[in-house]
Amino acid sequence: MAEDPGVLEVVKQLDKACTEAGFFYVKGHGFPETLLKEVRDVTRRFFELSYEEKAKIKMTPAAGFRGYQRLGENITKGVPDMHEAIDCYREVTKDMYGDLGKVMEGSNQWPQNPPTFKVLMEEYVSLCRDLARKIMRGIALALGGSPNEFEGQRAGDPFWVMRLIGYPGVSSVNGTNVHKNDIGCGAHTDYGLLTLLNQDDDVNALQVRNLSGEWITAPPVPGTFVCNIGDMLKIYSNGLYESTLHRVINNNSKYRVSVVYFYETNFDTAVEPLDTHKTRANGNKEFKRAVYGEHLTGKVLTNFVDL
């Protein structure tokens, strides 16, 4: 792989994107565009159901924080987010990770309607995992390592998270836009290695903070994934790659759906900078050794109100 000119060109592009922006678009990924749309459409149909129907899979701590949450239940830095969502995680069986994994033990709660929901989403998760693993091989090469840096004890048995999210549009009353809170999701970084975002093609809402501190829109490009790097990859890269702040503000009148897949390290991995010529050249950064499962659990326990 490391000697293939085509691969090296993509690796160069990945390195530039991760160094300068932390965000990039991926095409040529092998997913049929019809599948990307079907996953969003099935999600949208669920959010169109009555609250009583949606609450049948209501998120609870007993379910390992899996399931449906209504508008305003998810909070970012203490402020309620104006979105509803279904949260899914790789299933964690009893004592799978000992005390570290207790909070996350549970099975995903899938809607019964349509009956194909579970099968569709599990197929989609499997494809996302394969794609993310390929991209991480490129990122490993970009960091000066072997393609397999993120296999084995680092991310050979990756944890994953998926959020199916709906953002209401701005409603209009007497010609005036009305919104209790225009922040669909407050400014945050992602927790793990790599995020794959499948978003509606016709609503501009995702904003990314660039190196100058300005918020710029990441407009949808049909048939692509928007990718960004997370907190664990920032540590692995010794700070060469930044986990970029981003937020969602839906000022459109249309309801916006996004399906976000988060590719993570092994749940119980202790994350510290890779030892490659490129990471060493970035100097001695003061990164506290982070255990991914602790990082995730700490976030999950503070992300919701009234559960």
Short mmCIF file of C-alpha atoms in Angstrom, two decimals:
data_model
loop_
_atom_site.label_atom_id
_atom_site.label_comp_id
_atom_site.label_asym_id
_atom_site.label_seq_id
_atom_site.Cartn_x
_atom_site.Cartn_y
_atom_site.Cartn_z
CA MET A 1 0.00 0.00 0.00
CA ALA A 2 2.71 2.44 0.99
CA GLU A 3 4.33 2.13 -2.45
CA ASP A 4 1.19 2.50 -4.59
CA PRO A 5 1.24 5.97 -6.29
CA GLY A 6 -2.58 6.20 -6.25
CA VAL A 7 -2.70 5.41 -2.53
CA LEU A 8 0.11 7.87 -1.82
CA GLU A 9 -1.77 10.66 -3.60
CA VAL A 10 -4.85 10.04 -1.41
CA VAL A 11 -2.63 9.83 1.70
CA LYS A 12 -1.17 13.23 0.78
CA GLN A 13 -4.67 14.69 0.44
CA LEU A 14 -5.74 13.13 3.76
CA ASP A 15 -2.70 14.57 5.53
CA LYS A 16 -3.39 18.05 4.14
CA ALA A 17 -7.07 17.88 5.13
CA CYS A 18 -6.36 16.56 8.65
CA THR A 19 -3.59 19.12 9.26
CA GLU A 20 -5.37 22.17 7.86
CA ALA A 21 -9.04 21.52 8.56
CA GLY A 22 -9.79 18.32 10.47
CA PHE A 23 -12.73 17.86 8.07
CA PHE A 24 -12.96 16.43 4.55
CA TYR A 25 -15.44 14.94 2.08
CA VAL A 26 -15.10 11.32 0.89
CA LYS A 27 -16.42 10.05 -2.44
CA GLY A 28 -15.76 6.83 -4.35
CA HIS A 29 -16.53 4.99 -1.11
CA GLY A 30 -18.52 2.15 -2.66
CA PHE A 31 -21.86 2.91 -0.96
CA PRO A 32 -24.77 3.12 -3.45
CA GLU A 33 -26.29 6.61 -3.24
CA THR A 34 -29.68 4.87 -2.94
CA LEU A 35 -28.52 3.26 0.36
CA LEU A 36 -27.37 6.60 1.80
CA LYS A 37 -30.78 8.06 0.97
CA GLU A 38 -32.74 5.03 2.23
CA VAL A 39 -31.04 5.22 5.63
CA ARG A 40 -32.00 8.91 5.93
CA ASP A 41 -35.55 8.33 4.65
CA VAL A 42 -36.26 5.51 7.13
CA THR A 43 -34.92 7.74 9.91
CA ARG A 44 -37.14 10.65 8.80
CA ARG A 45 -40.22 8.42 8.76
CA PHE A 46 -39.53 7.39 12.36
CA PHE A 47 -39.27 11.02 13.50
CA GLU A 48 -42.62 11.77 11.80
CA LEU A 49 -44.38 9.32 14.17
CA SER A 50 -46.24 10.49 17.29
CA TYR A 51 -44.22 10.98 20.47
CA GLU A 52 -46.10 8.05 22.07
CA GLU A 53 -44.87 5.77 19.29
CA LYS A 54 -41.30 7.08 19.44
CA ALA A 55 -41.24 6.80 23.24
CA LYS A 56 -41.62 3.02 22.94
CA ILE A 57 -37.84 2.98 22.50
CA LYS A 58 -37.11 5.83 24.93
CA MET A 59 -33.49 6.07 26.01
CA THR A 60 -32.83 4.97 29.59
CA PRO A 61 -29.69 4.37 31.67
CA ALA A 62 -30.86 0.74 32.03
CA ALA A 63 -30.54 0.34 28.25
CA GLY A 64 -26.98 1.64 28.34
CA PHE A 65 -28.17 5.06 27.12
CA ARG A 66 -29.49 3.57 23.87
CA GLY A 67 -32.74 4.66 22.31
CA TYR A 68 -34.84 7.72 21.50
CA GLN A 69 -34.51 11.16 23.03
CA ARG A 70 -36.89 14.02 22.33
CA LEU A 71 -36.06 17.66 21.54
CA GLY A 72 -33.94 19.32 24.22
CA GLU A 73 -32.98 16.14 26.11
CA ASN A 74 -29.46 16.10 24.69
CA ILE A 75 -27.30 18.88 26.10
CA THR A 76 -23.99 20.32 24.94
CA LYS A 77 -22.02 22.25 27.57
CA GLY A 78 -25.16 22.67 29.67
CA VAL A 79 -27.39 24.01 26.86
CA PRO A 80 -30.26 21.88 25.46
CA ASP A 81 -29.84 20.95 21.79
CA MET A 82 -32.75 21.42 19.40
CA HIS A 83 -32.72 17.95 17.92
CA GLU A 84 -34.28 14.55 18.49
CA ALA A 85 -32.29 11.37 18.02
CA ILE A 86 -31.91 7.63 18.32
CA ASP A 87 -28.57 6.70 19.91
CA CYS A 88 -27.01 3.32 19.14
CA TYR A 89 -23.77 1.77 20.33
CA ARG A 90 -21.90 -1.43 19.75
CA GLU A 91 -23.69 -3.81 22.08
CA VAL A 92 -21.95 -4.42 25.40
CA THR A 93 -22.78 -7.63 27.25
CA LYS A 94 -22.64 -8.01 31.03
CA ASP A 95 -19.08 -7.74 32.38
CA MET A 96 -17.66 -7.50 28.85
CA TYR A 97 -15.33 -4.69 29.94
CA GLY A 98 -15.67 -5.07 33.71
CA ASP A 99 -16.37 -1.89 35.69
CA LEU A 100 -15.15 0.23 32.77
CA GLY A 101 -18.07 -0.81 30.60
CA LYS A 102 -20.87 -1.02 33.23
CA VAL A 103 -22.58 2.23 32.14
CA MET A 104 -22.64 1.15 28.49
CA GLU A 105 -23.97 -2.40 29.00
CA GLY A 106 -27.11 -3.02 26.96
CA SER A 107 -28.61 -3.76 23.54
CA ASN A 108 -29.79 -1.32 20.92
CA GLN A 109 -33.46 -0.38 20.84
CA TRP A 110 -34.62 -0.43 17.22
CA PRO A 111 -38.02 0.82 16.02
CA GLN A 112 -40.48 -1.95 15.09
CA ASN A 113 -41.80 0.14 12.21
CA PRO A 114 -40.75 -0.35 9.47
CA PRO A 115 -39.84 -4.00 10.20
CA THR A 116 -36.68 -3.69 8.05
CA PHE A 117 -35.23 -0.88 10.22
CA LYS A 118 -32.90 -3.06 12.31
CA VAL A 119 -31.56 -5.11 9.39
CA LEU A 120 -30.97 -1.99 7.26
CA MET A 121 -29.12 -0.14 10.01
CA GLU A 122 -26.98 -3.13 10.98
CA GLU A 123 -25.95 -3.59 7.33
CA TYR A 124 -25.16 0.14 7.16
CA VAL A 125 -23.06 0.00 10.36
CA SER A 126 -21.06 -2.91 8.93
CA LEU A 127 -20.31 -0.98 5.70
CA CYS A 128 -19.38 2.16 7.67
CA ARG A 129 -16.99 0.15 9.82
CA ASP A 130 -15.23 -1.24 6.73
CA LEU A 131 -14.97 2.20 5.11
CA ALA A 132 -13.68 3.86 8.28
CA ARG A 133 -11.06 1.14 8.71
CA LYS A 134 -9.80 1.81 5.15
CA ILE A 135 -9.61 5.55 5.76
CA MET A 136 -7.74 4.95 9.03
CA ARG A 137 -5.14 2.93 7.08
CA GLY A 138 -4.57 6.01 4.94
CA ILE A 139 -4.34 8.23 8.03
CA ALA A 140 -1.82 5.80 9.57
CA LEU A 141 0.37 6.17 6.47
CA ALA A 142 -0.13 9.97 6.55
CA LEU A 143 1.23 9.97 10.12
CA GLY A 144 4.36 8.16 8.99
CA GLY A 145 3.38 4.75 10.32
CA SER A 146 2.48 1.40 8.77
CA PRO A 147 -1.06 0.93 7.37
CA ASN A 148 -1.82 -1.27 10.38
CA GLU A 149 -1.07 1.21 13.19
CA PHE A 150 -4.76 1.27 14.13
CA GLU A 151 -5.24 -2.50 14.15
CA GLY A 152 -4.56 -4.85 17.08
CA GLN A 153 -4.69 -3.35 20.56
CA ARG A 154 -5.42 0.17 19.32
CA ALA A 155 -8.49 -0.33 17.15
CA GLY A 156 -8.48 -3.91 15.89
CA ASP A 157 -11.77 -4.51 17.76
CA PRO A 158 -13.31 -1.06 17.31
CA PHE A 159 -16.15 0.30 19.39
CA TRP A 160 -18.73 2.27 17.42
CA VAL A 161 -21.48 4.80 18.04
CA MET A 162 -24.28 5.81 15.68
CA ARG A 163 -26.68 8.71 16.09
CA LEU A 164 -29.76 9.11 13.89
CA ILE A 165 -30.62 12.79 14.28
CA GLY A 166 -33.52 15.05 13.26
CA TYR A 167 -33.26 18.85 13.36
CA PRO A 168 -36.54 20.79 13.09
CA GLY A 169 -36.57 23.69 10.66
CA VAL A 170 -37.38 27.26 11.61
CA SER A 171 -41.14 27.68 11.84
CA SER A 172 -42.74 30.89 10.67
CA VAL A 173 -45.49 32.69 12.58
CA ASN A 174 -46.95 35.89 11.06
CA GLY A 175 -43.92 36.11 8.79
CA THR A 176 -41.48 36.05 11.73
CA ASN A 177 -39.08 33.16 12.25
CA VAL A 178 -39.68 31.49 15.58
CA HIS A 179 -37.18 29.18 17.26
CA LYS A 180 -36.75 28.69 21.01
CA ASN A 181 -33.08 27.99 20.42
CA ASP A 182 -31.44 28.03 17.00
CA ILE A 183 -28.61 25.68 18.00
CA GLY A 184 -29.49 22.23 16.69
CA CYS A 185 -26.30 20.93 18.28
CA GLY A 186 -23.86 23.12 20.21
CA ALA A 187 -20.15 23.45 19.43
CA HIS A 188 -18.29 20.25 20.26
CA THR A 189 -15.56 17.89 19.15
CA ASP A 190 -16.15 14.19 18.54
CA TYR A 191 -14.78 11.67 21.02
CA GLY A 192 -13.12 8.91 19.03
CA LEU A 193 -11.08 8.38 15.86
CA LEU A 194 -13.15 9.16 12.78
CA THR A 195 -16.71 10.31 12.07
CA LEU A 196 -18.72 9.56 8.90
CA LEU A 197 -21.66 11.94 8.39
CA ASN A 198 -24.47 11.12 5.95
CA GLN A 199 -26.59 14.29 5.72
CA ASP A 200 -29.58 15.54 3.73
CA ASP A 201 -28.53 16.93 0.35
CA ASP A 202 -30.66 20.07 0.43
CA VAL A 203 -30.14 21.71 3.86
CA ASN A 204 -27.07 23.74 4.84
CA ALA A 205 -26.69 23.47 8.61
CA LEU A 206 -23.29 22.02 9.57
CA GLN A 207 -20.67 24.60 10.54
CA VAL A 208 -16.98 24.00 11.22
CA ARG A 209 -14.60 26.36 13.02
CA ASN A 210 -11.49 26.94 10.94
CA LEU A 211 -7.95 27.65 12.17
CA SER A 212 -8.70 31.39 12.22
CA GLY A 213 -11.61 30.81 14.61
CA GLU A 214 -14.28 31.60 12.00
CA TRP A 215 -17.39 29.44 11.56
CA ILE A 216 -17.69 28.18 7.98
CA THR A 217 -20.52 26.17 6.45
CA ALA A 218 -19.84 22.61 5.30
CA PRO A 219 -22.47 22.36 2.55
CA PRO A 220 -23.82 18.94 1.57
CA VAL A 221 -22.18 17.32 -1.46
CA PRO A 222 -24.57 14.62 -2.73
CA GLY A 223 -23.21 11.09 -2.59
CA THR A 224 -20.37 11.92 -0.18
CA PHE A 225 -19.64 11.46 3.49
CA VAL A 226 -18.40 14.40 5.52
CA CYS A 227 -15.56 13.05 7.68
CA ASN A 228 -13.91 14.59 10.69
CA ILE A 229 -11.35 13.48 13.20
CA GLY A 230 -12.01 12.99 16.90
CA ASP A 231 -10.28 13.50 20.25
CA MET A 232 -8.52 10.10 20.26
CA LEU A 233 -6.93 10.71 16.85
CA LYS A 234 -5.70 14.10 18.03
CA ILE A 235 -3.80 12.28 20.81
CA TYR A 236 -2.50 9.52 18.50
CA SER A 237 -1.20 12.20 16.11
CA ASN A 238 0.57 14.03 18.95
CA GLY A 239 -1.49 17.12 18.12
CA LEU A 240 -0.61 17.17 14.41
CA TYR A 241 -4.30 16.63 13.64
CA GLU A 242 -6.88 18.72 15.47
CA SER A 243 -10.32 17.41 16.51
CA THR A 244 -12.18 20.37 15.07
CA LEU A 245 -15.06 22.17 16.78
CA HIS A 246 -18.31 21.97 14.85
CA ARG A 247 -21.99 22.75 15.42
CA VAL A 248 -25.36 22.53 13.69
CA ILE A 249 -27.64 25.52 13.11
CA ASN A 250 -30.67 24.72 10.94
CA ASN A 251 -32.02 28.08 9.75
CA ASN A 252 -33.85 26.37 6.91
CA SER A 253 -37.60 25.77 6.96
CA LYS A 254 -36.96 22.10 6.13
CA TYR A 255 -36.53 19.36 8.71
CA ARG A 256 -32.93 18.05 8.45
CA VAL A 257 -31.87 14.44 8.96
CA SER A 258 -28.31 13.27 9.51
CA VAL A 259 -27.01 9.80 10.23
CA VAL A 260 -23.67 9.94 12.01
CA TYR A 261 -21.37 6.95 12.46
CA PHE A 262 -18.44 7.25 14.88
CA TYR A 263 -15.55 4.83 14.44
CA GLU A 264 -13.65 4.44 17.69
CA THR A 265 -10.68 2.69 19.24
CA ASN A 266 -11.07 -0.55 21.19
CA PHE A 267 -13.24 0.31 24.19
CA ASP A 268 -10.54 -0.43 26.77
CA THR A 269 -7.58 1.01 24.86
CA ALA A 270 -5.21 3.45 26.57
CA VAL A 271 -4.53 6.10 23.93
CA GLU A 272 -1.17 7.86 23.68
CA PRO A 273 0.77 9.41 20.77
CA LEU A 274 2.08 7.09 18.07
CA ASP A 275 5.85 6.81 17.86
CA THR A 276 6.63 7.74 14.24
CA HIS A 277 9.08 10.20 12.71
CA LYS A 278 6.22 12.63 12.00
CA THR A 279 4.68 12.54 15.48
CA ARG A 280 8.12 12.85 17.11
CA ALA A 281 8.89 15.86 14.90
CA ASN A 282 5.88 17.65 16.39
CA GLY A 283 7.68 18.00 19.74
CA ASN A 284 6.74 16.85 23.21
CA LYS A 285 3.06 17.57 23.66
CA GLU A 286 1.49 17.21 27.07
CA PHE A 287 -1.23 14.67 26.34
CA LYS A 288 -2.69 12.84 29.28
CA ARG A 289 -2.99 9.14 28.50
CA ALA A 290 -6.73 8.63 27.83
CA VAL A 291 -8.70 5.41 28.10
CA TYR A 292 -11.38 5.63 25.40
CA GLY A 293 -14.11 3.91 27.45
CA GLU A 294 -13.60 6.35 30.34
CA HIS A 295 -13.69 9.31 27.96
CA LEU A 296 -16.92 8.11 26.34
CA THR A 297 -18.65 7.23 29.63
CA GLY A 298 -17.76 10.63 31.11
CA LYS A 299 -19.41 12.34 28.15
CA VAL A 300 -22.48 10.10 28.10
CA LEU A 301 -23.17 10.68 31.81
CA THR A 302 -23.28 14.46 31.31
CA ASN A 303 -25.01 14.61 27.92
CA PHE A 304 -28.65 14.22 28.92
CA VAL A 305 -31.24 15.88 31.12
CA ASP A 306 -33.88 14.19 33.28
CA LEU A 307 -33.10 10.56 32.47
#
